[in-house]
Amino acid sequence: MTIISNSLQVIQTNILQAKNRVNRQDNVKLLAVSKTQGAERLREAYRAGQTVFGENYVQEAIVKQNLLGDCNIEWHFIGPIQSNKTQLIAQHFTWVQSVDRLKIAQRLSKARDITLPPLNICIQINSSNEASKSGIQSQELIDLATEITKLPNLKLRGLMAIPAPTSDVAKQRQQFKVVREAFMLLQQNGFDIDTLSIGMSDDYVAAIEEGATIVRIGSAIFGARTPVKNDE
Ligand SMILES: *Cc1c(COP(=O)(O)O)cnc(C)c1O
């Protein structure tokens, strides 16, 4: 057994235990965040059964997608999006979790090949400013969700957030709660969404207890990242 497959197994066990603690029967998707990792390391995770991967840089991702063309992988884009990258992102991913403004959503919809299924979209919200309800502008969020829902080649799936790192579990949960409440607000307003993407290597257990349906985990699978300069 390799280190990567062992880590994946430990994480899957932790996910199951966290779900059990809060009596959840629904699915929690493990997204392996593979930025800065070479294609061979992704292949190793794939061989261990991991099929969902998240990337932050378009060019880097495309190189790996080509090297792993024989694998049946679901690719999520989770990095900041510049307008001039929307074309490539719409072509090379099935999910984009980091949509934070309408202009980007419009460009993604326009660039999405109509013969492909709609691009799955999460709105990225900021939950770390203040750990309170006012941290998220509810009306702004509803307006953005409304406009995204009108775009033909996108499917709004839910929310993504990257809370401020803290080792205080109560604080972790408080930040996740803010995001879950925004998610529920959208559902109450009639949006057909099912995805709450919160939780990373250091806080995914708290995130699952707070309702995460996707956890995005990098270093706990692949080990610490060596910082790279990325000039995209
Ligand atoms: C890098 C990254 C992660 C994973 O972070 P780890 O702490 O290594 O698990 C998750 N989400 C996003 C958006 C990231 O950029």
Short mmCIF file of C-alpha atoms in Angstrom, two decimals, residues 134-213:
data_model
loop_
_atom_site.label_atom_id
_atom_site.label_comp_id
_atom_site.label_asym_id
_atom_site.label_seq_id
_atom_site.Cartn_x
_atom_site.Cartn_y
_atom_site.Cartn_z
CA SER A 134 -23.89 39.58 7.89
CA GLY A 135 -20.66 38.14 6.50
CA ILE A 136 -22.71 37.20 3.46
CA GLN A 137 -24.83 39.70 1.61
CA SER A 138 -28.00 37.65 1.22
CA GLN A 139 -29.67 39.75 -1.44
CA GLU A 140 -26.51 39.95 -3.52
CA LEU A 141 -26.21 36.18 -3.34
CA ILE A 142 -29.83 35.61 -4.35
CA ASP A 143 -29.44 38.04 -7.25
CA LEU A 144 -26.29 36.32 -8.51
CA ALA A 145 -27.89 32.88 -8.17
CA THR A 146 -30.96 34.10 -10.05
CA GLU A 147 -28.88 35.37 -12.97
CA ILE A 148 -26.72 32.23 -13.11
CA THR A 149 -29.83 30.05 -13.22
CA LYS A 150 -30.90 31.86 -16.39
CA LEU A 151 -27.70 31.02 -18.27
CA PRO A 152 -28.27 28.17 -20.73
CA ASN A 153 -25.09 26.12 -20.42
CA LEU A 154 -24.61 26.24 -16.67
CA LYS A 155 -26.22 24.28 -13.85
CA LEU A 156 -26.08 25.99 -10.46
CA ARG A 157 -25.26 23.27 -7.91
CA GLY A 158 -24.50 25.21 -4.73
CA LEU A 159 -21.91 27.10 -2.74
CA MET A 160 -18.20 26.87 -2.10
CA ALA A 161 -16.23 28.67 0.61
CA ILE A 162 -12.70 28.80 1.94
CA PRO A 163 -12.99 29.91 5.57
CA ALA A 164 -10.10 31.54 7.36
CA PRO A 165 -7.78 28.86 8.74
CA THR A 166 -8.12 28.29 12.47
CA SER A 167 -7.36 25.35 14.72
CA ASP A 168 -10.27 26.32 16.97
CA VAL A 169 -12.94 23.76 16.09
CA ALA A 170 -15.76 25.94 17.42
CA LYS A 171 -14.63 28.74 15.11
CA GLN A 172 -14.36 26.33 12.19
CA ARG A 173 -17.92 25.23 12.76
CA GLN A 174 -19.16 28.79 13.15
CA GLN A 175 -17.68 29.74 9.77
CA PHE A 176 -19.15 26.68 8.10
CA LYS A 177 -22.51 27.41 9.67
CA VAL A 178 -22.56 30.81 7.96
CA VAL A 179 -22.11 29.09 4.61
CA ARG A 180 -24.71 26.42 5.37
CA GLU A 181 -27.22 29.11 6.29
CA ALA A 182 -26.58 30.87 2.99
CA PHE A 183 -27.06 27.51 1.23
CA MET A 184 -30.36 26.96 3.05
CA LEU A 185 -31.47 30.49 2.26
CA LEU A 186 -31.06 29.76 -1.44
CA GLN A 187 -32.99 26.51 -1.10
CA GLN A 188 -35.77 28.32 0.75
CA ASN A 189 -35.87 30.77 -2.14
CA GLY A 190 -36.58 27.95 -4.53
CA PHE A 191 -33.13 27.21 -5.93
CA ASP A 192 -32.66 23.54 -6.75
CA ILE A 193 -29.16 23.12 -5.31
CA ASP A 194 -27.49 20.17 -3.63
CA THR A 195 -23.84 21.08 -3.10
CA LEU A 196 -22.12 22.58 -0.10
CA SER A 197 -18.38 22.57 -0.76
CA ILE A 198 -16.66 23.37 2.51
CA GLY A 199 -13.81 21.72 4.40
CA MET A 200 -10.16 21.14 3.58
CA SER A 201 -7.35 19.02 5.09
CA ASP A 202 -7.39 20.67 8.49
CA ASP A 203 -11.10 21.13 9.03
CA TYR A 204 -13.05 18.63 6.91
CA VAL A 205 -14.41 16.74 9.89
CA ALA A 206 -16.05 19.90 11.27
CA ALA A 207 -17.28 20.72 7.76
CA ILE A 208 -19.01 17.35 7.42
CA GLU A 209 -20.64 17.74 10.81
CA GLU A 210 -21.86 21.11 9.52
CA GLY A 211 -23.33 19.60 6.34
CA ALA A 212 -20.55 19.58 3.70
CA THR A 213 -21.41 17.52 0.61
#
